[in-house]
CSV table of C-alpha atoms in Angstrom, one decimal:
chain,number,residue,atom,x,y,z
A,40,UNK,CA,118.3,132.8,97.1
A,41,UNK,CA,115.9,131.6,99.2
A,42,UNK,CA,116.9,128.9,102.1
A,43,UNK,CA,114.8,126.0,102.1
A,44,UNK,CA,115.1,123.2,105.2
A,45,UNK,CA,113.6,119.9,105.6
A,46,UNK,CA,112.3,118.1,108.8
A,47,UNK,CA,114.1,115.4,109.7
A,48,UNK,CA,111.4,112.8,109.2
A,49,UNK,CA,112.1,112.9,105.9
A,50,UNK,CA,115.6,111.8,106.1
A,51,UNK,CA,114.6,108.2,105.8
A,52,UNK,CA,113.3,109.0,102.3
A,53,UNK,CA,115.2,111.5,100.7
A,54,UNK,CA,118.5,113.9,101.0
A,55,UNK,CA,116.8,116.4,103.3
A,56,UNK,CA,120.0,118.9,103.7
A,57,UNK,CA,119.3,122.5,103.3
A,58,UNK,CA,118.8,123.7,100.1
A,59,UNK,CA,119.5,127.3,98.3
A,60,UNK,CA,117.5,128.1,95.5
A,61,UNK,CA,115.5,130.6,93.4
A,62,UNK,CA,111.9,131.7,92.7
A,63,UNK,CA,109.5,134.6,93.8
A,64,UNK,CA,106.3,131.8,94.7
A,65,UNK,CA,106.6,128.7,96.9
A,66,UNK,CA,105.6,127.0,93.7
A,67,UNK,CA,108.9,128.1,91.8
A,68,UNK,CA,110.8,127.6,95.0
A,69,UNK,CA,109.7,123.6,95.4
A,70,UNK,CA,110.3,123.0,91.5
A,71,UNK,CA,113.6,124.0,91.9
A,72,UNK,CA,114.3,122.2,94.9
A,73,UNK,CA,112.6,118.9,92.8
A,74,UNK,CA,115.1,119.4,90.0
A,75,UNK,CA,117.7,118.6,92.3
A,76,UNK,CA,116.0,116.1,94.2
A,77,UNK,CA,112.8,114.8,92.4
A,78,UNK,CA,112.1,111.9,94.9
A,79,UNK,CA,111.3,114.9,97.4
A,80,UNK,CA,108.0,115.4,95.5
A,81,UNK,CA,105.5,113.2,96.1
A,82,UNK,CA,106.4,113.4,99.5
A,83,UNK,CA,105.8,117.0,99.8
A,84,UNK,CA,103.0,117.3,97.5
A,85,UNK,CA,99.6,115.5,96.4
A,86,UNK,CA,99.2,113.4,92.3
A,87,UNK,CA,97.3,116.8,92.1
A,88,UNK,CA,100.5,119.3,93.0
A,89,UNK,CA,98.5,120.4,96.6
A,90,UNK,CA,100.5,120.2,99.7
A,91,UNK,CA,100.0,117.5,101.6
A,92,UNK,CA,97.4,117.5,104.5
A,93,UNK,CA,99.9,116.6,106.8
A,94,UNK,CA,103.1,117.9,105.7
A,95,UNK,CA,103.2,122.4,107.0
A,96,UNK,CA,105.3,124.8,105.4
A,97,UNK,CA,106.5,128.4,106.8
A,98,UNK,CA,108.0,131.1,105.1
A,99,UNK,CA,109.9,133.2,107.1
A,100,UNK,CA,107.9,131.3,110.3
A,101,UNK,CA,104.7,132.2,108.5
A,102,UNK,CA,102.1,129.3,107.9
A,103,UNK,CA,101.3,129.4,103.9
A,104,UNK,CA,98.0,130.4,102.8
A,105,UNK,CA,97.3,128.5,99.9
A,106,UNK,CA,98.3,125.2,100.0
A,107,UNK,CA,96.7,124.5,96.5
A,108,UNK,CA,98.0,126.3,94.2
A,109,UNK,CA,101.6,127.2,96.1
A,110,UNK,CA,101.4,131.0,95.2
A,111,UNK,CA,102.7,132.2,99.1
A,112,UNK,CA,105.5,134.9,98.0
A,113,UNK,CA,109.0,134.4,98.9
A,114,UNK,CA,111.5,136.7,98.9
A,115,UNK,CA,115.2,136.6,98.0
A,116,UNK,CA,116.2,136.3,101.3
A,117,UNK,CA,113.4,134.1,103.1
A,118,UNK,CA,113.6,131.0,104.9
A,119,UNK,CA,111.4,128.1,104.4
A,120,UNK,CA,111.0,125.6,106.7
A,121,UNK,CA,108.7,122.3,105.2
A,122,UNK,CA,107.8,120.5,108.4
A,123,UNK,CA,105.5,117.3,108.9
A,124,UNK,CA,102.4,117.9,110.7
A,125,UNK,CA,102.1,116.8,114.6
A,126,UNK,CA,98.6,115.7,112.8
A,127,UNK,CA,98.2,112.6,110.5
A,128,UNK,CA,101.1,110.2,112.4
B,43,UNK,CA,108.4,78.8,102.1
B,44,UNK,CA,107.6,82.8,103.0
B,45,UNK,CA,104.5,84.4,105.0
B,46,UNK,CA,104.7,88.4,104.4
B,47,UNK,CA,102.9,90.4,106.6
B,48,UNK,CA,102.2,94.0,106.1
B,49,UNK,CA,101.0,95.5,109.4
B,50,UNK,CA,100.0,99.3,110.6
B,51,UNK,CA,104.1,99.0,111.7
B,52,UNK,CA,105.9,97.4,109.1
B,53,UNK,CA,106.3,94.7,106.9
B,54,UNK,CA,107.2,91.0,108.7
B,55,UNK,CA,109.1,88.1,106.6
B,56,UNK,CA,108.6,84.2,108.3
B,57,UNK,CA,110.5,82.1,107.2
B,58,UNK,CA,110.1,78.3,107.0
B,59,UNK,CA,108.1,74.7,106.7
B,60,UNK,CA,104.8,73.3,107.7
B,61,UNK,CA,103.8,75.2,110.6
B,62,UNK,CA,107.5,76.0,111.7
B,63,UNK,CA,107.7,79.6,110.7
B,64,UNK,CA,110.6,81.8,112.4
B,65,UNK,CA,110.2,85.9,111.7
B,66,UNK,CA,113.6,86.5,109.5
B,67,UNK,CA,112.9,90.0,109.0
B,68,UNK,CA,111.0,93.4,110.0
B,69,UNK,CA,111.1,96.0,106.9
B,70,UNK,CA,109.7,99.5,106.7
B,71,UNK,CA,109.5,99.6,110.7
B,72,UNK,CA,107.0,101.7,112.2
B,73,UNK,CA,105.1,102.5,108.6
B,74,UNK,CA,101.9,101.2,107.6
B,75,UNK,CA,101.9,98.4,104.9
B,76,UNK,CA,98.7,98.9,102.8
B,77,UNK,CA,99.0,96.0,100.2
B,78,UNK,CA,101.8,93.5,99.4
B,79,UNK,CA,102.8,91.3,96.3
B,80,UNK,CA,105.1,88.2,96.3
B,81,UNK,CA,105.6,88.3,91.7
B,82,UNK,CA,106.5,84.8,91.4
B,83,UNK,CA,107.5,85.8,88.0
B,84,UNK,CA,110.8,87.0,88.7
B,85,UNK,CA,111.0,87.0,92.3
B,86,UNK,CA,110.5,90.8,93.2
B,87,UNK,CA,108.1,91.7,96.0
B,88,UNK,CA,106.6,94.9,96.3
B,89,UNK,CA,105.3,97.1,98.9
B,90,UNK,CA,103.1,99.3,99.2
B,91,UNK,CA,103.1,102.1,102.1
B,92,UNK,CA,100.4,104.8,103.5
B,93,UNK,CA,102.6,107.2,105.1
B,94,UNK,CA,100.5,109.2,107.4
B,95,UNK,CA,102.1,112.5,106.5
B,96,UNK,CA,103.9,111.6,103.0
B,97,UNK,CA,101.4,109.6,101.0
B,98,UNK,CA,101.2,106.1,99.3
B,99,UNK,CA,105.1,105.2,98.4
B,100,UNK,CA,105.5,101.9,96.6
B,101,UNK,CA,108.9,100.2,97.4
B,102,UNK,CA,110.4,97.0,95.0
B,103,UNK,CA,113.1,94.5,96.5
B,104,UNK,CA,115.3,91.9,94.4
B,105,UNK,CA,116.5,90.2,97.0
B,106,UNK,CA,113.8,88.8,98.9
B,107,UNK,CA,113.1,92.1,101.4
B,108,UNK,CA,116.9,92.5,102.3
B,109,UNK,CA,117.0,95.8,100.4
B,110,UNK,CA,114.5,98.2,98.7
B,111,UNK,CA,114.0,100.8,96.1
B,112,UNK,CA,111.5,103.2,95.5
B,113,UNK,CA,109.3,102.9,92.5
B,114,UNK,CA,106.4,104.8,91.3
B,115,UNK,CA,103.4,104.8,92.5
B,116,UNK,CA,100.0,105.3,90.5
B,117,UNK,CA,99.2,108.9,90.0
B,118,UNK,CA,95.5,109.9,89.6
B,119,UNK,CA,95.4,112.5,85.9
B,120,UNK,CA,95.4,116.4,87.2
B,121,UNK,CA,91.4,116.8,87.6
B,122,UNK,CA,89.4,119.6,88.8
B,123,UNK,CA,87.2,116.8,91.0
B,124,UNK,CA,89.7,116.4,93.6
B,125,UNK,CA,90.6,112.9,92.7
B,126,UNK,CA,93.8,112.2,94.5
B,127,UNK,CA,95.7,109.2,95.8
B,128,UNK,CA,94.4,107.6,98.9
B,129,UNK,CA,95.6,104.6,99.5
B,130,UNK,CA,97.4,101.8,97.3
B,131,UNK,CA,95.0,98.7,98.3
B,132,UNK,CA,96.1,95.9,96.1
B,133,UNK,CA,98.5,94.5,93.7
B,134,UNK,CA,98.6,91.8,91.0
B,135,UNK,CA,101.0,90.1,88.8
B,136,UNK,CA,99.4,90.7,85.2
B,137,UNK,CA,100.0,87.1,83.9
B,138,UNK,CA,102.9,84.5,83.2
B,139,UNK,CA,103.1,85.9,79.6
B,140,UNK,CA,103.6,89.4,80.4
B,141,UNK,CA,105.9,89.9,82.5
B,142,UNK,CA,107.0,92.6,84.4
B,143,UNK,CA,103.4,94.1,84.0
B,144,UNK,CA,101.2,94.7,87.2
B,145,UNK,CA,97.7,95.7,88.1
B,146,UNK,CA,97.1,98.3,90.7
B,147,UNK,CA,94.0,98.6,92.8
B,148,UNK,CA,93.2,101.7,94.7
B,149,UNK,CA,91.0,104.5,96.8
B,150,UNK,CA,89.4,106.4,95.2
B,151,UNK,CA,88.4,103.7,93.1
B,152,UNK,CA,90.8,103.1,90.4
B,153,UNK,CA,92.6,100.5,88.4
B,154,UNK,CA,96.2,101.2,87.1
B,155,UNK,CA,98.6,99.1,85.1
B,156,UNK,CA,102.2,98.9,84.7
B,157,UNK,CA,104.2,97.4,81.9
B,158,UNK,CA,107.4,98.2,82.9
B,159,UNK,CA,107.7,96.7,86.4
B,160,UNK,CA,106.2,100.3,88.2
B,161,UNK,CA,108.4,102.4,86.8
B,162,UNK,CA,105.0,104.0,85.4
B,163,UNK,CA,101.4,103.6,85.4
B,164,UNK,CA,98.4,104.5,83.5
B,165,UNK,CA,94.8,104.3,85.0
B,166,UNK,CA,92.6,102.4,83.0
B,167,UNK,CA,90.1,104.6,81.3
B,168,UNK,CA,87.3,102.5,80.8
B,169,UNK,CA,86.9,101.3,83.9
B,170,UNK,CA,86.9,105.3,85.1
B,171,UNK,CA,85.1,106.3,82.1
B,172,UNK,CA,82.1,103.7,83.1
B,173,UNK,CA,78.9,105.7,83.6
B,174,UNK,CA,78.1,103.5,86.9
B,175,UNK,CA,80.9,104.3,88.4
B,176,UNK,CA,79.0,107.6,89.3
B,177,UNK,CA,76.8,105.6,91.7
B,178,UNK,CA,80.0,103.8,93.7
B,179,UNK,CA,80.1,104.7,97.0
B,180,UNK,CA,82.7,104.4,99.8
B,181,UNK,CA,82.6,101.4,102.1
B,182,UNK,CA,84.4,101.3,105.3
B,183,UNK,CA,86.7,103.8,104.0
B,184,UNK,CA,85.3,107.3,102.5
B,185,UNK,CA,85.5,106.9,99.2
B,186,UNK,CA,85.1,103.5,97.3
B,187,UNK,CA,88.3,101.6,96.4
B,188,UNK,CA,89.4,98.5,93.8
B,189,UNK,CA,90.6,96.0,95.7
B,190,UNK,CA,90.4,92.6,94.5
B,191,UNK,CA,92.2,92.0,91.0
B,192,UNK,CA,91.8,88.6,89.3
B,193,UNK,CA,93.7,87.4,86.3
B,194,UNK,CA,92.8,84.4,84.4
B,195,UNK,CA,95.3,82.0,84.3
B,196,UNK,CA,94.1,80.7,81.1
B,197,UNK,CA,93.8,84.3,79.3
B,198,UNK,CA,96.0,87.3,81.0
B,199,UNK,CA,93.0,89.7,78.8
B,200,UNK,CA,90.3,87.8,80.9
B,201,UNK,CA,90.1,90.2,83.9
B,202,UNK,CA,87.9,90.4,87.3
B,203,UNK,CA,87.7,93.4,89.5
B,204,UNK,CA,85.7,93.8,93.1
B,205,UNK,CA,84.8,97.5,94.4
B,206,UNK,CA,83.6,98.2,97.7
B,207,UNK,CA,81.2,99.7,97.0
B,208,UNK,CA,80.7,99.5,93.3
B,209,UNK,CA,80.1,95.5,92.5
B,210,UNK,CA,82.5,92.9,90.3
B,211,UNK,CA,83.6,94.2,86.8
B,212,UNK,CA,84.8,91.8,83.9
B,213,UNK,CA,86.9,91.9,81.3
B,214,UNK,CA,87.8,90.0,78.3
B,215,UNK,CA,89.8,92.4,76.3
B,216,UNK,CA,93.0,93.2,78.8
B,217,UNK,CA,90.6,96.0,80.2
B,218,UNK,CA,89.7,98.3,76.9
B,219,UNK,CA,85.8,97.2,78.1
B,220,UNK,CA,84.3,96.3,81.2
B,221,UNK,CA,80.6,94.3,81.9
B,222,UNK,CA,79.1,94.6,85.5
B,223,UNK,CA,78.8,90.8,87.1
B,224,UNK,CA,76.1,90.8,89.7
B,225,UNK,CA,73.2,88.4,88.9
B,226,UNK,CA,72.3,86.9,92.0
B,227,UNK,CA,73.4,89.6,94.6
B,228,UNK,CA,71.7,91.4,96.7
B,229,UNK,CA,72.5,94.4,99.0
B,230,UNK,CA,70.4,95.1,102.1
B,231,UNK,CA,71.9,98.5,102.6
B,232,UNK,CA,70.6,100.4,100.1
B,233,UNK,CA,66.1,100.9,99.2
B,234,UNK,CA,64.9,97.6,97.9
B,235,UNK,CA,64.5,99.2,94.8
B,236,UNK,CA,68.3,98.9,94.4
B,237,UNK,CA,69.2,96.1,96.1
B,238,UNK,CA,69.8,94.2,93.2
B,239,UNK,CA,72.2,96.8,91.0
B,240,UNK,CA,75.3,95.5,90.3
B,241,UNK,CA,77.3,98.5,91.2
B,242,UNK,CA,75.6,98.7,94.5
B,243,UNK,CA,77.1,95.8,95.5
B,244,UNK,CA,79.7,95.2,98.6
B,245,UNK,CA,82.0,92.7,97.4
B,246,UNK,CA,84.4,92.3,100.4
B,247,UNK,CA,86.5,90.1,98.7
B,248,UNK,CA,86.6,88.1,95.3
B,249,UNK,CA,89.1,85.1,94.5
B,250,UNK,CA,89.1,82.9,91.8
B,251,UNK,CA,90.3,79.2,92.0
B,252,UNK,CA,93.5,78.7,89.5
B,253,UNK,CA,93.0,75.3,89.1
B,254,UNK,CA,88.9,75.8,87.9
B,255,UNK,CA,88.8,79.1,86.8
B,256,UNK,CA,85.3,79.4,86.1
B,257,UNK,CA,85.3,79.3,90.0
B,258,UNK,CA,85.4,82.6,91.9
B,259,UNK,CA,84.0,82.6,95.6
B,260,UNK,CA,82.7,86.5,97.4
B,261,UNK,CA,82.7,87.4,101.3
B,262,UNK,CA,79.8,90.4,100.6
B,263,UNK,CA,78.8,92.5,102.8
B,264,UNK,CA,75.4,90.7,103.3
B,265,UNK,CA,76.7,86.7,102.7
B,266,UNK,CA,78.6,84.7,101.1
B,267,UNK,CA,78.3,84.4,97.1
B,268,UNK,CA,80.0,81.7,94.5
B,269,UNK,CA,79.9,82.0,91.2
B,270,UNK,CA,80.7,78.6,88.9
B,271,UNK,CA,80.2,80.0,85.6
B,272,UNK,CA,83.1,82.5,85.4
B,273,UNK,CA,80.4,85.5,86.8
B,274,UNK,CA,77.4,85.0,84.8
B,275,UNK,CA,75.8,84.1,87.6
B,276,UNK,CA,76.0,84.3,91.7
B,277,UNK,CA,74.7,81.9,94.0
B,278,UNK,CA,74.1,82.6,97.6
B,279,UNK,CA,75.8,80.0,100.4
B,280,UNK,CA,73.5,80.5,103.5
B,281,UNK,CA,74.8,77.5,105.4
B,282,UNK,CA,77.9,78.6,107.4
B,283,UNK,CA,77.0,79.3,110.9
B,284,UNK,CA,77.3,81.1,113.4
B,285,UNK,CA,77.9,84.2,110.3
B,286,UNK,CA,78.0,84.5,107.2
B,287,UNK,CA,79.6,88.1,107.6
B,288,UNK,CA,83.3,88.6,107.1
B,289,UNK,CA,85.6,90.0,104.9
B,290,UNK,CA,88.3,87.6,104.1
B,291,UNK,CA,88.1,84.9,101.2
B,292,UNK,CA,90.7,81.8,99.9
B,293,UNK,CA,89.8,79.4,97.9
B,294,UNK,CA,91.8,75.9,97.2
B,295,UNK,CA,94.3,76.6,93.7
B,296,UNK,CA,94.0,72.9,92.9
B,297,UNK,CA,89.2,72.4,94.1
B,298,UNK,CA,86.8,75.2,93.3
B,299,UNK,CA,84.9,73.3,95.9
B,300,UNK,CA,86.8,73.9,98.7
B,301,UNK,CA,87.3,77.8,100.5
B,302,UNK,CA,87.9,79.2,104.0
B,303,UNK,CA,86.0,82.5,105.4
B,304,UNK,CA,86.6,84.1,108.7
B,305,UNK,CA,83.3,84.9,109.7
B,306,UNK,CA,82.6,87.9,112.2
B,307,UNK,CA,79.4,89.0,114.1
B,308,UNK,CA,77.8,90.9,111.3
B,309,UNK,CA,78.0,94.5,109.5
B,310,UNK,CA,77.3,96.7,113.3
B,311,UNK,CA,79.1,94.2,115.5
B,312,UNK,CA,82.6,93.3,114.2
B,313,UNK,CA,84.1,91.1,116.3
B,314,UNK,CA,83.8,87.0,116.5
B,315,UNK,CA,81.0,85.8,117.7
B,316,UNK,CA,80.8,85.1,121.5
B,317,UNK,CA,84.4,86.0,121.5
B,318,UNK,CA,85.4,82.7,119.6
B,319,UNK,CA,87.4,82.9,116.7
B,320,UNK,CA,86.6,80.4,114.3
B,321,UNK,CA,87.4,79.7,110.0
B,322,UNK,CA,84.6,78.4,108.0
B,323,UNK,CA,85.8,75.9,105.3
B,324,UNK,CA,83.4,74.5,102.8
B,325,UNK,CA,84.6,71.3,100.7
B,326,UNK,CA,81.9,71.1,98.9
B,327,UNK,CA,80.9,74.6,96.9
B,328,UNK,CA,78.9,75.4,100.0
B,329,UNK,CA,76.7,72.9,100.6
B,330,UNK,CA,78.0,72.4,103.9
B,331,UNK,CA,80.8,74.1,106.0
B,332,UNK,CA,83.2,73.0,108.5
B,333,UNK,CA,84.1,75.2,111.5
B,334,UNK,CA,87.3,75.2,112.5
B,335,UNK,CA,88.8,76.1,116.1
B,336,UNK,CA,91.8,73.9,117.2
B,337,UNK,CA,94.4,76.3,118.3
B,338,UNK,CA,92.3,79.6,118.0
B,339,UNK,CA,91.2,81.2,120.8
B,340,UNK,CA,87.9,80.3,121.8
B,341,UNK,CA,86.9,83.1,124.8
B,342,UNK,CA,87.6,86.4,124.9
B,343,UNK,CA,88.9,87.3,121.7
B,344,UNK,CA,87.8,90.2,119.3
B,345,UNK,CA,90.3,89.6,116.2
B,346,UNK,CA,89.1,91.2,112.9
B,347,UNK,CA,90.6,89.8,110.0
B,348,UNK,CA,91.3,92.4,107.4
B,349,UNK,CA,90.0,91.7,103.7
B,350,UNK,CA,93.8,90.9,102.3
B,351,UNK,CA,94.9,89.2,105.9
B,352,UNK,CA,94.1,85.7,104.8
B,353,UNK,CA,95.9,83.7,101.7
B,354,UNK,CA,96.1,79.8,100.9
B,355,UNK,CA,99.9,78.5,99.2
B,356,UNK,CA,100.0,76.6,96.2
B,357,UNK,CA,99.7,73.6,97.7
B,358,UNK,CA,95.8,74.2,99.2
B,359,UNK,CA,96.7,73.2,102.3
B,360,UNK,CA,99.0,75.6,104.2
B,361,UNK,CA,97.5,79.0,105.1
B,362,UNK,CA,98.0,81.9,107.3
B,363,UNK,CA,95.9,84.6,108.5
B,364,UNK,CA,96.6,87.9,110.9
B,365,UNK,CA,94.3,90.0,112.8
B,366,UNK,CA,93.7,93.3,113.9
B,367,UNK,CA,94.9,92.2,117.2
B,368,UNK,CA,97.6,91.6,115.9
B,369,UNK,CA,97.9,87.6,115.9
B,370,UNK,CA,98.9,85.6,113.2
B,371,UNK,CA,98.3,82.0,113.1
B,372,UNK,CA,98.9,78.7,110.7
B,373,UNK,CA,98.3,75.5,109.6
B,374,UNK,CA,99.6,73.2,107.7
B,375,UNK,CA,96.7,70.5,107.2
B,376,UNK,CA,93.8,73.0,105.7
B,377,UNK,CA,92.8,74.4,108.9
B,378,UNK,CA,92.7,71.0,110.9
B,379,UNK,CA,95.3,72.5,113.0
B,380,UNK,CA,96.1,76.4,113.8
B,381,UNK,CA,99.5,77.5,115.1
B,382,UNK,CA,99.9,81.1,116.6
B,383,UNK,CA,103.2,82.2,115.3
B,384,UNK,CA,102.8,85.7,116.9
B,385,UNK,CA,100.1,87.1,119.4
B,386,UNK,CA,101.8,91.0,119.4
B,387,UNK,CA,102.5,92.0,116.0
B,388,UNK,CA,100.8,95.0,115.3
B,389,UNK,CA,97.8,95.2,113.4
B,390,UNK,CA,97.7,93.3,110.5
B,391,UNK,CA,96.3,94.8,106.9
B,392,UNK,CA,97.7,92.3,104.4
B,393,UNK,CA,99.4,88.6,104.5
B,394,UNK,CA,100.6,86.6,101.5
B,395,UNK,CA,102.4,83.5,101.3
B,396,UNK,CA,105.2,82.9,98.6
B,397,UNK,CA,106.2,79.0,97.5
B,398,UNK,CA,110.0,81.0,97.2
């Protein structure tokens, strides 16, 4: 299971505590993390399922590469870390 | 009586009578307000946020502002054209006899309704689908948005729209077909060749009188327009001095005849004039317009008054407007008289006033 943590900014919003969950893509790992907590999506993600241009996420303290289509690998034991940009305040 | 003021930092509730306003309450602190809606239907307000990092939210309250919940807010289809959600820029109630059911303008220029009090929306097709819409273009912002949205009291199916850029769109079938309105404009931006398309146009801002319908009056980018014959025709009003640029429109509920404008230097030079902020009020259709300047400031001020930052009550006779400088002023008597109720909000995108 993979460890997913929120920045804090989004505590006003939605439950931000970490999260354990399943998948082998970022994409499988942030569905399963909307199941639980559906609100989190449009927050993280574009009406077109793209990250947001402001919002960053790491796996395993590695910027994603494609912030379209959410296809970064994760592994069983990874850490993601979905963190709002320094840009776009 | 209620002034709501969405600002780059919040939404701000006054409270109170004639010019006496007190602020009773600061929502959403520190987020920018991008369009607000007072549904004297059944009392809800809504508002809309830009979240710099986290996108448009839209947020419902029962109670007045005290509290908030989420709704949803419009989703563009999946495309392959990179259509996304920009910005949430305003909001209508969709008529006394359907209630709970909204219209939704935004960037990138679309329309969206909801029938079930924003639980959902749906964009409306035809208006997407419209072959001219290939020619909008963005004004001000990058990409064009929807954001005046008039409902005729007298038919909820009889529908106006204003684009900037992308002219006025009608209605009378609840939005299955739209007809472009724009004889009589003009637009000085584009070759002379197309100065005259309706979808080239700028309407700033389009409002339609309740009381006389077939009224609507347009800040455009290049003047001031009225229409008297419910958009078959446009008229231009050349007579307000020392502009006749702006971007903020009221009209009186109760006399087509009589409207307000805040005029500002022109299109490259977007300030007031000589520093001295003034409102335009016409009580005649435009034959002639009063200026206005009791108790605005008449040297050194450089207040922009945002498209949706100037509204009129019921009664046609209080109003309020707010500025990018954040001030908010007003009267009680038309524009006789303005009050400042605040010269340090932040700045100010939207104000309505609600008779509640």
């Amino acid at each position: 299971m993979a460890t997913v943590t929120f920045t804090p900014n989004l505590a006003r919003w939605a439950e931000t505590s970490a999260m354990d969950v399943a998948g082998d893509s970022l994409a499988d790992v942030l569905e399963a993390v909307f199941v639980e907590r559906p609100v989190l999506r449009g927050y993280l993600l574009t009406d077109q399922g793209a990250l947001r241009k402001h919002v960053n996420v790491y796996i395993d303290a590695e910027s994603i590469g494609d912030r379209q289509r959410l296809t970064d690998r994760v592994a069983a034991d990874s850490k993601v870390f979905v963190a709002q940009a320094l840009s776009g305040g | 009586m209620k002034i709501l003021v969405g600002t780059r930092k919040g939404l701000f509730i006054y409270e109170g009578e004639g010019t006496d306003f007190r602020m009773r309450q600061h929502a959403f602190v520190g987020e920018p307000v991008s369009a607000l809606l007072d549904d004297r239907r059944d009392g809800a307000l809504y508002v809309a946020l830009n979240l710099g990092h986290f996108g448009c939210k839209l947020h419902r309250s029962s109670n007045g502002g005290r509290t908030f919940d989420e709704v949803a807010a419009p989703n563009y289809p999946r495309n392959d054209d990179g259509v996304s959600l920009e910005l949430i820029w305003v909001l209508e109630s969709a008529g006394d006899d359907r209630p709970g059911a909204l219209w939704c303008g935004t960037i990138p220029g679309g329309l969206f309704e909801s029938t079930d009090r924003c639980a959902s929306w749906q964009l409306n097709e035809a208006l997407w689908r419209e072959p001219a819409r290939k020619s909008w273009m963005g004004g001000g912002y990058d990409q064009p948005g929807v954001h005046s949205i008039c409902v005729d009291p007298r038919n909820s199916a009889w529908l106006a729209v204003a684009v900037s850029i992308g002219g006025v769109w009608y209605s009378r079938d609840g939005g299955a077909s739209w007809t472009a309105s724009g004889a009589g404009l003009r637009a000085d931006y584009v070759p002379p060749e197309l100065a005259h398309r309706p979808e080239q146009q700028d309407p700033h801002r389009i409002v339609q009188c309740a009381g006389a319908p077939d009224r609507f009056w347009m800040q455009h980018h290049n003047g001031i327009w009225t229409s008297t014959d419910h958009l078959a025709t446009w008229q231009e009003i050349t007579s307000p001095k020392p502009s006749q640029f702006g971007f903020a429109v009221a009209v009186d509920p109760r006399r087509g005849e009589r409207a307000w404008f805040v005029p500002a230097d022109k299109d490259e030079r977007r300030v007031p004039i000589g520093g001295e902020l003034l409102v335009n009020r016409t009580d005649d259709g435009g034959k002639s317009f009063v200026q206005q300047r009791a108790g605005l400031p008449q040297a050194n001020a450089y207040d922009l008054i945002y498209r949706h930052a100037l509204d009129v009550a019921s009664d046609g006779c209080t109003l309020a407007f707010g500025s990018t400088t954040g001030n908010l002023w007003v009267t009680a008597d038309g524009g006789e008289q303005w009050i400042a109720l605040s010269a340090h909000l932040p700045p100010i995108n939207a104000v309505r006033i609600s008779d509640s």
